[in-house]
Structures are given as structure tokens and as C-alpha cells.
mmCIF file of C-alpha atoms in Angstrom:
data_model
loop_
_atom_site.group_PDB
_atom_site.id
_atom_site.type_symbol
_atom_site.label_atom_id
_atom_site.label_comp_id
_atom_site.label_asym_id
_atom_site.label_seq_id
_atom_site.Cartn_x
_atom_site.Cartn_y
_atom_site.Cartn_z
ATOM 1 C CA MET A 1 -84.521 -159.676 -64.825
ATOM 2 C CA ALA A 2 -81.631 -158.803 -67.156
ATOM 3 C CA ILE A 3 -80.303 -156.246 -64.686
ATOM 4 C CA LYS A 4 -80.293 -158.791 -61.851
ATOM 5 C CA CYS A 5 -78.386 -161.277 -63.999
ATOM 6 C CA ILE A 6 -75.787 -158.729 -65.036
ATOM 7 C CA ALA A 7 -75.260 -157.679 -61.416
ATOM 8 C CA ARG A 8 -74.012 -161.222 -60.739
ATOM 9 C CA LEU A 9 -71.599 -161.330 -63.677
ATOM 10 C CA ARG A 10 -68.731 -159.757 -61.766
ATOM 11 C CA SER A 11 -68.726 -162.450 -59.086
ATOM 12 C CA ARG A 12 -69.111 -165.199 -61.716
ATOM 13 C CA ARG A 13 -66.106 -163.838 -63.588
ATOM 14 C CA VAL A 14 -63.987 -164.061 -60.430
ATOM 15 C CA VAL A 15 -64.953 -167.707 -59.981
ATOM 16 C CA GLN A 16 -64.236 -168.438 -63.660
ATOM 17 C CA ASP A 17 -60.807 -166.789 -63.546
ATOM 18 C CA GLN A 18 -59.901 -168.823 -60.470
ATOM 19 C CA LEU A 19 -60.760 -172.106 -62.213
ATOM 20 C CA GLN A 20 -58.877 -171.303 -65.412
ATOM 21 C CA THR A 21 -55.193 -170.766 -65.956
ATOM 22 C CA PRO A 22 -54.015 -167.467 -67.528
ATOM 23 C CA ASN A 23 -53.153 -169.323 -70.786
ATOM 24 C CA GLU A 24 -56.642 -170.787 -71.019
ATOM 25 C CA VAL A 25 -58.287 -167.402 -70.505
ATOM 26 C CA GLU A 26 -56.025 -165.804 -73.123
ATOM 27 C CA ALA A 27 -56.725 -168.594 -75.585
ATOM 28 C CA GLU A 28 -60.466 -168.032 -75.253
ATOM 29 C CA GLY A 29 -60.051 -164.311 -75.943
ATOM 30 C CA GLY A 30 -60.910 -163.245 -72.395
ATOM 31 C CA CYS A 31 -64.054 -164.020 -70.435
ATOM 32 C CA CYS A 32 -67.140 -165.380 -72.204
ATOM 33 C CA TRP A 33 -69.073 -162.147 -71.626
ATOM 34 C CA ALA A 34 -66.667 -160.260 -73.896
ATOM 35 C CA ASN A 35 -67.974 -162.153 -76.963
ATOM 36 C CA LEU A 36 -71.453 -160.608 -76.894
ATOM 37 C CA PRO A 37 -72.387 -158.513 -79.977
ATOM 38 C CA GLN A 38 -71.175 -154.953 -79.420
ATOM 39 C CA GLU A 39 -74.473 -153.344 -80.510
ATOM 40 C CA LEU A 40 -76.494 -155.500 -78.107
ATOM 41 C CA LEU A 41 -73.997 -154.987 -75.304
ATOM 42 C CA TRP A 42 -73.990 -151.218 -75.815
ATOM 43 C CA GLU A 43 -77.812 -150.981 -75.708
ATOM 44 C CA LEU A 44 -77.976 -153.227 -72.646
ATOM 45 C CA LEU A 45 -75.367 -151.278 -70.657
ATOM 46 C CA LEU A 46 -76.917 -147.982 -71.720
ATOM 47 C CA MET A 47 -80.276 -149.136 -70.372
ATOM 48 C CA ILE A 48 -78.693 -150.115 -67.067
ATOM 49 C CA GLU A 49 -76.895 -146.771 -66.769
ATOM 50 C CA GLU A 50 -80.122 -144.842 -67.390
ATOM 51 C CA THR A 51 -82.374 -146.889 -65.097
ATOM 52 C CA GLU A 52 -79.914 -147.359 -62.241
ATOM 53 C CA SER A 53 -79.423 -143.602 -61.746
ATOM 54 C CA ILE A 54 -79.356 -143.410 -57.938
ATOM 55 C CA TRP A 55 -77.649 -145.317 -55.153
ATOM 56 C CA PRO A 56 -77.800 -148.068 -53.997
ATOM 57 C CA GLN A 57 -79.086 -149.302 -57.377
ATOM 58 C CA ARG A 58 -76.180 -147.593 -59.158
ATOM 59 C CA LYS A 59 -73.820 -150.240 -57.789
ATOM 60 C CA ASN A 60 -74.970 -152.373 -60.740
ATOM 61 C CA VAL A 61 -73.235 -149.922 -63.103
ATOM 62 C CA VAL A 62 -70.012 -150.349 -61.124
ATOM 63 C CA ALA A 63 -70.456 -154.138 -61.226
ATOM 64 C CA CYS A 64 -70.793 -154.069 -65.019
ATOM 65 C CA ALA A 65 -67.501 -152.187 -65.309
ATOM 66 C CA GLY A 66 -65.796 -155.062 -63.487
ATOM 67 C CA VAL A 67 -67.013 -157.889 -65.739
ATOM 68 C CA CYS A 68 -64.279 -157.667 -68.361
ATOM 69 C CA ARG A 69 -62.178 -155.208 -70.345
ATOM 70 C CA SER A 70 -64.685 -154.684 -73.185
ATOM 71 C CA TRP A 71 -67.530 -154.036 -70.731
ATOM 72 C CA ARG A 72 -65.366 -151.586 -68.803
ATOM 73 C CA PHE A 73 -64.488 -149.712 -72.001
ATOM 74 C CA ILE A 74 -68.173 -149.274 -72.923
ATOM 75 C CA ILE A 75 -69.123 -148.203 -69.390
ATOM 76 C CA GLN A 76 -66.386 -145.566 -69.503
ATOM 77 C CA GLN A 77 -67.929 -144.202 -72.704
ATOM 78 C CA ILE A 78 -71.481 -144.243 -71.341
ATOM 79 C CA VAL A 79 -70.989 -142.847 -67.834
ATOM 80 C CA LYS A 80 -70.609 -139.072 -68.052
ATOM 81 C CA LEU A 81 -68.494 -136.852 -65.831
ATOM 82 C CA PRO A 82 -70.172 -135.603 -62.615
ATOM 83 C CA GLN A 83 -70.187 -132.032 -63.938
ATOM 84 C CA LEU A 84 -72.390 -133.151 -66.847
ATOM 85 C CA SER A 85 -74.525 -135.834 -65.210
ATOM 86 C CA GLY A 86 -74.598 -134.735 -61.564
ATOM 87 C CA LYS A 87 -73.899 -138.356 -60.549
ATOM 88 C CA LEU A 88 -71.060 -139.885 -58.536
ATOM 89 C CA THR A 89 -70.460 -143.410 -59.797
ATOM 90 C CA PHE A 90 -66.852 -144.540 -59.321
ATOM 91 C CA PRO A 91 -64.382 -143.722 -56.499
ATOM 92 C CA ILE A 92 -62.506 -141.368 -58.850
ATOM 93 C CA SER A 93 -65.667 -139.239 -58.982
ATOM 94 C CA VAL A 94 -64.861 -137.710 -55.582
ATOM 95 C CA LYS A 95 -61.846 -136.001 -57.187
ATOM 96 C CA GLN A 96 -63.692 -134.785 -60.277
ATOM 97 C CA PRO A 97 -65.505 -131.420 -60.435
ATOM 98 C CA GLY A 98 -69.115 -131.388 -59.325
ATOM 99 C CA PRO A 99 -72.160 -130.561 -61.463
ATOM 100 C CA LYS A 100 -72.332 -127.223 -63.250
ATOM 101 C CA ASP A 101 -76.081 -126.664 -63.102
ATOM 102 C CA SER A 102 -76.822 -127.333 -59.439
ATOM 103 C CA LEU A 103 -75.357 -128.004 -56.017
ATOM 104 C CA LEU A 104 -74.678 -131.643 -55.172
ATOM 105 C CA GLN A 105 -76.152 -132.252 -51.730
ATOM 106 C CA CYS A 106 -74.014 -134.120 -49.183
ATOM 107 C CA PHE A 107 -73.744 -134.273 -45.410
ATOM 108 C CA ILE A 108 -71.007 -134.818 -42.827
ATOM 109 C CA LYS A 109 -71.303 -136.846 -39.622
ATOM 110 C CA ARG A 110 -68.886 -136.155 -36.757
ATOM 111 C CA ASN A 111 -67.776 -138.729 -34.185
ATOM 112 C CA ARG A 112 -66.398 -136.760 -31.253
ATOM 113 C CA SER A 113 -64.971 -139.756 -29.390
ATOM 114 C CA THR A 114 -62.768 -140.896 -32.271
ATOM 115 C CA GLN A 115 -62.229 -137.447 -33.854
ATOM 116 C CA THR A 116 -63.495 -138.881 -37.142
ATOM 117 C CA TYR A 117 -65.609 -137.243 -39.846
ATOM 118 C CA TYR A 118 -67.645 -139.069 -42.500
ATOM 119 C CA LEU A 119 -68.859 -137.612 -45.798
ATOM 120 C CA TYR A 120 -72.015 -139.037 -47.380
ATOM 121 C CA LEU A 121 -73.861 -138.319 -50.599
ATOM 122 C CA GLY A 122 -77.469 -137.407 -49.866
ATOM 123 C CA LEU A 123 -79.911 -139.805 -51.530
ATOM 124 C CA THR A 124 -83.096 -137.916 -50.622
ATOM 125 C CA ASN A 125 -84.017 -134.530 -49.186
ATOM 126 C CA SER A 126 -84.093 -136.132 -45.750
ATOM 127 C CA LEU A 127 -80.830 -136.570 -43.828
ATOM 128 C CA SER A 128 -82.119 -139.747 -42.187
ATOM 129 C CA ASP A 129 -81.644 -141.940 -45.275
ATOM 130 C CA GLY A 130 -78.095 -142.958 -44.352
ATOM 131 C CA GLY A 131 -76.623 -141.677 -47.614
ATOM 132 C CA LYS A 132 -73.876 -143.129 -49.817
ATOM 133 C CA PHE A 133 -70.452 -143.123 -48.148
ATOM 134 C CA LEU A 134 -67.832 -141.092 -50.026
ATOM 135 C CA LEU A 135 -64.898 -140.143 -47.781
ATOM 136 C CA ALA A 136 -63.734 -140.225 -44.174
ATOM 137 C CA ALA A 137 -61.201 -138.133 -42.241
ATOM 138 C CA ARG A 138 -59.479 -138.574 -38.898
ATOM 139 C CA LYS A 139 -57.986 -135.752 -36.857
ATOM 140 C CA CYS A 140 -54.402 -136.217 -35.664
ATOM 141 C CA ARG A 141 -52.946 -133.615 -33.295
ATOM 142 C CA ARG A 142 -49.213 -132.965 -33.498
ATOM 143 C CA PRO A 143 -46.926 -130.672 -31.453
ATOM 144 C CA THR A 144 -46.841 -127.904 -34.076
ATOM 145 C CA CYS A 145 -49.843 -128.615 -36.309
ATOM 146 C CA THR A 146 -52.991 -130.663 -36.842
ATOM 147 C CA ASP A 147 -53.500 -133.210 -39.630
ATOM 148 C CA TYR A 148 -56.739 -134.545 -41.056
ATOM 149 C CA ILE A 149 -56.029 -137.813 -42.891
ATOM 150 C CA ILE A 150 -58.628 -138.303 -45.648
ATOM 151 C CA SER A 151 -59.415 -141.832 -46.808
ATOM 152 C CA LEU A 152 -61.661 -143.640 -49.276
ATOM 153 C CA GLN A 153 -62.474 -146.177 -46.552
ATOM 154 C CA ALA A 154 -64.338 -145.491 -43.320
ATOM 155 C CA GLU A 155 -61.894 -147.344 -41.051
ATOM 156 C CA ASP A 156 -58.543 -147.365 -42.873
ATOM 157 C CA PHE A 157 -56.483 -144.177 -42.426
ATOM 158 C CA SER A 158 -53.075 -145.595 -43.280
ATOM 159 C CA LYS A 159 -50.991 -143.463 -45.648
ATOM 160 C CA GLY A 160 -49.339 -146.495 -47.203
ATOM 161 C CA THR A 161 -52.455 -147.951 -48.828
ATOM 162 C CA ASN A 162 -54.486 -147.212 -51.939
ATOM 163 C CA THR A 163 -57.322 -145.912 -49.768
ATOM 164 C CA TYR A 164 -55.279 -142.819 -48.864
ATOM 165 C CA ALA A 165 -56.836 -139.841 -50.682
ATOM 166 C CA GLY A 166 -54.908 -136.931 -49.153
ATOM 167 C CA ARG A 167 -54.749 -134.784 -46.048
ATOM 168 C CA LEU A 168 -55.409 -131.355 -44.597
ATOM 169 C CA ARG A 169 -52.699 -129.736 -42.447
ATOM 170 C CA SER A 170 -53.031 -126.620 -40.289
ATOM 171 C CA ASN A 171 -50.423 -124.293 -38.827
ATOM 172 C CA PHE A 172 -49.848 -123.946 -35.084
ATOM 173 C CA LEU A 173 -52.578 -121.296 -34.623
ATOM 174 C CA GLY A 174 -55.087 -123.133 -36.780
ATOM 175 C CA THR A 175 -55.554 -120.121 -39.052
ATOM 176 C CA LYS A 176 -53.855 -121.407 -42.218
ATOM 177 C CA PHE A 177 -54.361 -124.776 -43.893
ATOM 178 C CA THR A 178 -52.906 -126.675 -46.841
ATOM 179 C CA VAL A 179 -54.815 -129.355 -48.750
ATOM 180 C CA PHE A 180 -52.569 -132.158 -50.036
ATOM 181 C CA ASP A 181 -53.633 -134.609 -52.717
ATOM 182 C CA GLY A 182 -52.303 -138.169 -52.564
ATOM 183 C CA GLN A 183 -51.728 -138.158 -56.317
ATOM 184 C CA SER A 184 -50.426 -135.435 -58.597
ATOM 185 C CA PRO A 185 -53.337 -133.252 -59.807
ATOM 186 C CA GLN A 186 -51.256 -131.803 -62.662
ATOM 187 C CA ALA A 187 -48.166 -132.553 -64.678
ATOM 188 C CA GLY A 188 -44.997 -131.172 -63.187
ATOM 189 C CA ALA A 189 -46.579 -130.415 -59.834
ATOM 190 C CA LYS A 190 -44.286 -129.452 -57.010
ATOM 191 C CA MET A 191 -44.259 -132.259 -54.496
ATOM 192 C CA GLY A 192 -44.458 -131.587 -50.781
ATOM 193 C CA LYS A 193 -42.002 -133.026 -48.297
ATOM 194 C CA SER A 194 -42.294 -136.790 -48.550
ATOM 195 C CA ARG A 195 -40.117 -139.878 -48.678
ATOM 196 C CA SER A 196 -41.641 -140.671 -52.059
ATOM 197 C CA SER A 197 -40.325 -137.547 -53.797
ATOM 198 C CA ARG A 198 -38.199 -139.703 -56.110
ATOM 199 C CA LEU A 199 -41.439 -141.002 -57.668
ATOM 200 C CA ALA A 200 -42.714 -137.530 -58.608
ATOM 201 C CA ASN A 201 -42.218 -138.069 -62.319
ATOM 202 C CA LEU A 202 -44.019 -141.426 -62.455
ATOM 203 C CA ARG A 203 -47.634 -141.745 -63.485
ATOM 204 C CA GLN A 204 -48.393 -144.090 -60.600
ATOM 205 C CA VAL A 205 -47.079 -142.556 -57.403
ATOM 206 C CA SER A 206 -46.891 -143.805 -53.869
ATOM 207 C CA PRO A 207 -50.098 -143.376 -51.835
ATOM 208 C CA SER A 208 -48.054 -141.466 -49.221
ATOM 209 C CA SER A 209 -47.075 -138.722 -51.706
ATOM 210 C CA ASN A 210 -48.337 -135.231 -50.966
ATOM 211 C CA TYR A 211 -49.083 -132.589 -53.597
ATOM 212 C CA PRO A 212 -50.300 -129.169 -52.385
ATOM 213 C CA MET A 213 -53.476 -128.302 -54.281
ATOM 214 C CA ALA A 214 -55.201 -125.634 -52.170
ATOM 215 C CA HIS A 215 -54.516 -123.181 -49.354
ATOM 216 C CA ILE A 216 -57.096 -121.967 -46.837
ATOM 217 C CA SER A 217 -56.614 -118.951 -44.578
ATOM 218 C CA TYR A 218 -58.788 -117.374 -41.888
ATOM 219 C CA GLU A 219 -58.484 -113.671 -41.194
ATOM 220 C CA LEU A 220 -57.252 -112.780 -37.712
ATOM 221 C CA ASN A 221 -59.628 -110.847 -35.461
ATOM 222 C CA LEU A 222 -57.203 -109.470 -32.886
ATOM 223 C CA LEU A 223 -59.467 -106.546 -31.920
ATOM 224 C CA GLY A 224 -62.399 -108.854 -31.243
ATOM 225 C CA SER A 225 -64.824 -106.965 -33.493
ATOM 226 C CA ARG A 226 -68.236 -108.556 -33.893
ATOM 227 C CA GLY A 227 -68.819 -110.568 -37.040
ATOM 228 C CA PRO A 228 -68.498 -114.010 -38.620
ATOM 229 C CA ARG A 229 -65.251 -115.660 -39.653
ATOM 230 C CA ARG A 230 -63.601 -114.455 -42.841
ATOM 231 C CA MET A 231 -61.935 -117.113 -44.941
ATOM 232 C CA GLN A 232 -60.185 -117.360 -48.291
ATOM 233 C CA CYS A 233 -59.383 -120.461 -50.343
ATOM 234 C CA ASN A 234 -56.695 -120.399 -53.030
ATOM 235 C CA MET A 235 -57.267 -123.281 -55.438
ATOM 236 C CA ASN A 236 -53.817 -123.769 -56.974
ATOM 237 C CA THR A 237 -54.891 -126.390 -59.509
ATOM 238 C CA ILE A 238 -58.064 -124.640 -60.765
ATOM 239 C CA PRO A 239 -57.770 -121.658 -63.121
ATOM 240 C CA ALA A 240 -59.987 -118.640 -62.490
ATOM 241 C CA THR A 241 -61.256 -118.937 -66.068
ATOM 242 C CA SER A 242 -62.982 -122.231 -65.208
ATOM 243 C CA ILE A 243 -66.031 -120.357 -63.850
ATOM 244 C CA ALA A 244 -66.397 -118.275 -67.008
ATOM 245 C CA PRO A 245 -69.016 -119.362 -69.581
ATOM 246 C CA GLY A 246 -67.565 -122.340 -71.453
ATOM 247 C CA GLY A 247 -64.552 -122.549 -69.135
ATOM 248 C CA LEU A 248 -62.990 -125.911 -68.233
ATOM 249 C CA ASP A 249 -60.639 -126.813 -65.408
ATOM 250 C CA PRO A 250 -57.471 -128.879 -66.134
ATOM 251 C CA THR A 251 -58.981 -132.074 -64.683
ATOM 252 C CA THR A 252 -61.955 -131.897 -67.025
ATOM 253 C CA GLN A 253 -59.743 -131.206 -70.037
ATOM 254 C CA ALA A 254 -57.722 -134.326 -69.272
ATOM 255 C CA GLU A 255 -60.908 -136.414 -68.948
ATOM 256 C CA LEU A 256 -62.210 -135.156 -72.284
ATOM 257 C CA ASN A 257 -58.874 -135.998 -73.938
ATOM 258 C CA PRO A 258 -58.166 -139.713 -73.306
ATOM 259 C CA TYR A 259 -54.713 -139.453 -74.891
ATOM 260 C CA GLN A 260 -53.530 -136.987 -72.237
ATOM 261 C CA SER A 261 -52.617 -138.863 -69.065
ATOM 262 C CA THR A 262 -52.361 -135.830 -66.784
ATOM 263 C CA PRO A 263 -53.707 -132.277 -67.024
ATOM 264 C CA THR A 264 -51.412 -129.548 -68.267
ATOM 265 C CA SER A 265 -50.205 -127.210 -65.541
ATOM 266 C CA PHE A 266 -51.402 -123.641 -65.849
ATOM 267 C CA LEU A 267 -49.315 -122.470 -62.911
ATOM 268 C CA SER A 268 -45.551 -122.243 -63.051
ATOM 269 C CA LYS A 269 -45.270 -123.418 -59.453
ATOM 270 C CA SER A 270 -47.402 -124.087 -56.386
ATOM 271 C CA ALA A 271 -47.965 -120.992 -54.305
ATOM 272 C CA SER A 272 -47.134 -120.879 -50.618
ATOM 273 C CA MET A 273 -49.731 -120.359 -47.905
ATOM 274 C CA GLU A 274 -48.826 -116.677 -47.652
ATOM 275 C CA ASN A 275 -48.883 -116.056 -51.419
ATOM 276 C CA SER A 276 -52.653 -115.731 -51.927
ATOM 277 C CA VAL A 277 -52.483 -112.572 -54.031
ATOM 278 C CA SER A 278 -49.996 -114.189 -56.400
ATOM 279 C CA ASP A 279 -52.415 -117.075 -56.965
ATOM 280 C CA GLN A 280 -55.027 -114.752 -58.425
ATOM 281 C CA LYS A 281 -52.511 -112.931 -60.653
ATOM 282 C CA ASN A 282 -51.229 -116.246 -62.017
ATOM 283 C CA GLY A 283 -54.756 -117.334 -62.903
ATOM 284 C CA GLY A 284 -55.657 -119.488 -59.881
ATOM 285 C CA LEU A 285 -59.247 -119.527 -58.626
ATOM 286 C CA VAL A 286 -59.756 -117.763 -55.282
ATOM 287 C CA LEU A 287 -62.851 -118.460 -53.177
ATOM 288 C CA ILE A 288 -64.084 -116.130 -50.430
ATOM 289 C CA ASN A 289 -66.950 -116.476 -47.990
ATOM 290 C CA LYS A 290 -70.114 -114.639 -48.933
ATOM 291 C CA ALA A 291 -70.745 -111.678 -46.648
ATOM 292 C CA PRO A 292 -73.779 -112.252 -44.406
ATOM 293 C CA ARG A 293 -76.262 -109.538 -43.476
ATOM 294 C CA TRP A 294 -77.168 -108.439 -39.968
ATOM 295 C CA HIS A 295 -80.771 -109.218 -38.979
ATOM 296 C CA GLU A 296 -82.019 -106.578 -36.547
ATOM 297 C CA GLN A 297 -84.957 -108.588 -35.246
ATOM 298 C CA LEU A 298 -83.005 -111.807 -34.728
ATOM 299 C CA GLN A 299 -79.848 -109.939 -33.663
ATOM 300 C CA CYS A 300 -77.582 -112.252 -35.619
ATOM 301 C CA TRP A 301 -75.754 -112.596 -38.928
ATOM 302 C CA CYS A 302 -77.831 -114.373 -41.587
ATOM 303 C CA LEU A 303 -77.228 -116.189 -44.878
ATOM 304 C CA ASN A 304 -79.827 -117.790 -47.127
ATOM 305 C CA PHE A 305 -79.082 -121.531 -47.159
ATOM 306 C CA HIS A 306 -82.472 -122.337 -48.744
ATOM 307 C CA GLY A 307 -83.458 -124.622 -45.861
ATOM 308 C CA ARG A 308 -80.253 -126.677 -45.876
ATOM 309 C CA VAL A 309 -78.985 -125.224 -42.570
ATOM 310 C CA THR A 310 -81.159 -125.016 -39.455
ATOM 311 C CA ILE A 311 -78.810 -124.192 -36.549
ATOM 312 C CA ALA A 312 -76.842 -120.957 -36.163
ATOM 313 C CA SER A 313 -73.112 -121.608 -35.866
ATOM 314 C CA VAL A 314 -69.843 -119.795 -36.439
ATOM 315 C CA LYS A 315 -68.878 -122.766 -38.646
ATOM 316 C CA ASN A 316 -71.578 -122.000 -41.236
ATOM 317 C CA PHE A 317 -70.359 -120.441 -44.472
ATOM 318 C CA GLN A 318 -70.957 -120.006 -48.199
ATOM 319 C CA LEU A 319 -68.108 -119.657 -50.697
ATOM 320 C CA VAL A 320 -68.203 -117.726 -53.972
ATOM 321 C CA ALA A 321 -65.533 -116.856 -56.539
ATOM 322 C CA SER A 322 -63.599 -113.687 -55.791
ATOM 323 C CA PRO A 323 -63.704 -111.075 -58.595
ATOM 324 C CA GLU A 324 -60.629 -109.222 -57.195
ATOM 325 C CA ASN A 325 -59.454 -106.710 -59.821
ATOM 326 C CA GLU A 326 -62.069 -107.544 -62.446
ATOM 327 C CA PRO A 327 -65.746 -106.553 -62.608
ATOM 328 C CA ALA A 328 -68.053 -108.925 -60.768
ATOM 329 C CA GLY A 329 -70.260 -110.987 -63.057
ATOM 330 C CA PRO A 330 -73.086 -113.507 -62.579
ATOM 331 C CA GLU A 331 -70.504 -116.290 -62.167
ATOM 332 C CA HIS A 332 -69.247 -114.563 -58.995
ATOM 333 C CA GLU A 333 -72.711 -114.733 -57.400
ATOM 334 C CA LYS A 334 -73.083 -118.518 -57.666
ATOM 335 C CA ILE A 335 -72.560 -120.484 -54.458
ATOM 336 C CA ILE A 336 -69.728 -122.947 -55.109
ATOM 337 C CA LEU A 337 -69.683 -124.470 -51.619
ATOM 338 C CA GLN A 338 -71.949 -124.108 -48.619
ATOM 339 C CA PHE A 339 -71.590 -125.754 -45.224
ATOM 340 C CA GLY A 340 -73.799 -125.558 -42.164
ATOM 341 C CA LYS A 341 -75.023 -127.188 -38.989
ATOM 342 C CA VAL A 342 -78.283 -129.137 -38.757
ATOM 343 C CA GLY A 343 -77.636 -131.217 -35.624
ATOM 344 C CA LYS A 344 -75.229 -131.680 -32.731
ATOM 345 C CA ASP A 345 -72.839 -133.703 -34.896
ATOM 346 C CA LEU A 346 -74.535 -133.414 -38.290
ATOM 347 C CA PHE A 347 -73.678 -130.886 -41.008
ATOM 348 C CA THR A 348 -74.734 -130.358 -44.609
ATOM 349 C CA MET A 349 -72.166 -129.847 -47.393
ATOM 350 C CA ASP A 350 -73.321 -128.783 -50.846
ATOM 351 C CA TYR A 351 -70.822 -128.178 -53.651
ATOM 352 C CA ARG A 352 -70.678 -127.634 -57.381
ATOM 353 C CA TYR A 353 -68.271 -127.156 -60.286
ATOM 354 C CA PRO A 354 -65.349 -126.392 -60.429
ATOM 355 C CA ILE A 355 -64.377 -128.017 -57.103
ATOM 356 C CA SER A 356 -64.584 -131.722 -56.285
ATOM 357 C CA ALA A 357 -66.053 -133.562 -53.307
ATOM 358 C CA PHE A 358 -62.526 -134.140 -51.975
ATOM 359 C CA GLN A 359 -61.670 -130.431 -52.130
ATOM 360 C CA ALA A 360 -65.022 -129.406 -50.633
ATOM 361 C CA PHE A 361 -64.641 -131.925 -47.791
ATOM 362 C CA ALA A 362 -61.130 -130.666 -46.979
ATOM 363 C CA ILE A 363 -62.330 -127.035 -46.876
ATOM 364 C CA CYS A 364 -65.194 -127.963 -44.548
ATOM 365 C CA LEU A 365 -62.821 -129.868 -42.251
ATOM 366 C CA SER A 366 -60.888 -126.629 -41.685
ATOM 367 C CA SER A 367 -64.042 -125.091 -40.214
ATOM 368 C CA PHE A 368 -64.045 -127.644 -37.382
ATOM 369 C CA GLU A 369 -60.782 -126.296 -35.950
ATOM 370 C CA THR A 370 -61.130 -124.029 -32.904
ATOM 371 C CA ARG A 371 -59.426 -120.707 -33.590
ATOM 372 C CA ILE A 372 -59.977 -118.104 -30.863
ATOM 373 C CA ALA A 373 -58.003 -115.480 -32.794
ATOM 374 C CA CYS A 374 -60.583 -115.573 -35.617
ATOM 375 C CA GLU A 375 -63.793 -115.423 -33.601
#
């Protein structure tokens, strides 16, 4: 009963604020819900956070954060980062690293007629549950490239709104891609070409700003040799040490330190699409697709997706950390991202720390491009 009442507090607060003038609200010390005893309020919100652990019930946690400033402060202390809790609660969660201990199961639906892709968080082991909407992307063909505009809303793909999350851009051949974030992922980041470049040094930037955060490349197969696609992802904003035991990526360090507004840059500058080797030397995480094995009886290349992929496709892949010039350890065997086909327009996407849902979604979108030179 208490949970149902609290779920209505956010709407009641809106009505109250509309009836009162700003001076009246300030004189009362904020909304009436802010005057509850802190110990009681903490225990109550903690109970809600623990019991409402899955969607759609978890919307009550979000509603509590919107009641007033004191409630929001407590919710921020209670709700843990996705990498620790394995839960996606607020919209910002899609740009925070995934869980460390397991893969977070999601799925992507493709609409061929509108060239739109929708990312959902899986609520059960079945893909028929509808899921919790996370992100959407729309494909835009241009004379020399292809853009995928990524949005927090399913129908709004305008770059000039707060729903703009970023974009994925390919080269003319569709073999190299750049992932752009709509907001600076690190302090001092090098901004891409944009009209809003004058706002690069501000904490709140224009939604149309573009910061390169990852580069994806597919190896050319000019001789037509048999085999799956070979891809490499250079994560400019994630250090290679993040996958080591006890390692943290810059985003997590900023979240753990509330006095630091933006993560400290570990790279001197953003690498270009052709500078993949330099990324690794400078400490950037490099992901490569796990090599499949040839099955003689089935006469095809196989990967173990543990039941998450059911249809053979050239789009299917698993990404692991590249050891490059250092000895391979257990951290290089963990699947960081896997993507595969389960229906005509239905695909599974499972990811984990240190990449976010936004980064994983952008990497998977690159697999939808048709590239004859890589087949």
C-alpha cells in the first residue's frame, strides 16, 4: 500500500507546484514530502528500491526520484551503478558500463520499412515479453556515408533535442565507422565537426554536439576467401586497464567521485579511424571478434552463444578484449559483447562491463550495413 501511495507522489507534487507561487514553495522549505524524518524516508526508499527490482515495477523508483530534491538525493545514494547492481534504472544508465559479473541481456527489433532499429532490455528469458525500451536508431543514407541517429525516444530523431544520444557514421564503403556521443565523455575531448564547437568547454553542451568515442573497422576480403567477417573496435574513452582485476573506466571513476564533474582523460587526443594500433599503445581498449571454429558435420563456422542465437548469419559475432603485445589472461576470454539473429527482424544483444548499452548498440548497428568487400 505504501509503494502505491509513493508512486503517486510525483504527480501530486506537480499539481501542488502549479497551485503555489515560487515564493510560497520556498517559504515552506520545498514540498511537504521533504519534511519527513530522514531515517524513516531512507528505510522506506530502500525498501522500494529492493522490492521494485525489475521493470515495469522499477518505474516506482524513478517516480520517487522526482518527488523533491531530498528524495532525489537519497535515491541517488541508494541506487547503485549498473556494473554493481546489473540494473538499468535511469536514462543515464544506457551510457554507464554494464555489469561486471554477467552479460546484460537485450534484444534489437528492426523495422525494414522505416529503416529504424529499437533496443529493448530483456525482462525474461523469452523474447516475447516486449522488454523495456532503451534506445532507438534511424538509418539515414547520404551521398558519401551512412548515418545512424541514436535517440532516447522511439519516434524523435531530431539532433536539436535532449533526446539525441549520439550517432554512428560509416565511410563510403561501409567498412569503417565512428561512434559519436552527444555529450563529452571525458574532459578536454576533441570535438568533431559541429556548429556547436564553441560550447566544447561548457559542462552542458548542445544536443547536436558530436564527440568521437569509438572506431569500428571491418577487414577487407578482396580475395574472397571463405570465413566470417573480421572486425575491430577501438574504444577511445575506455582504458585497456579497465578489464584488469580491480580496474575502473573513467566514467565509473567520475560516478564514484561526486566532486568530479567529468572523467579525467587518459588519452592525449582522439585517435583517427586509421590509427587503431596507436589506440592500444596509448592505453585504449581494443575489442576484436572471437574466432569461430569450423564444424565439419554442419559445414559452417560456429560460436557458442549459449542458446541466445538460433539462426546462422554473417552478422553474428562475439567481441573480446585484444591482448595484442601482452600475454593473454582470463580477462581476454570473457565475452564483452555478443550479437546474433533469432528471427527475420529480431536480434539478441548481450553486453557487459566496461562498455555501455549505447556503445554496444552502436557497434551492433554497424553489423547491419551491407559490405560486399568484407564477405
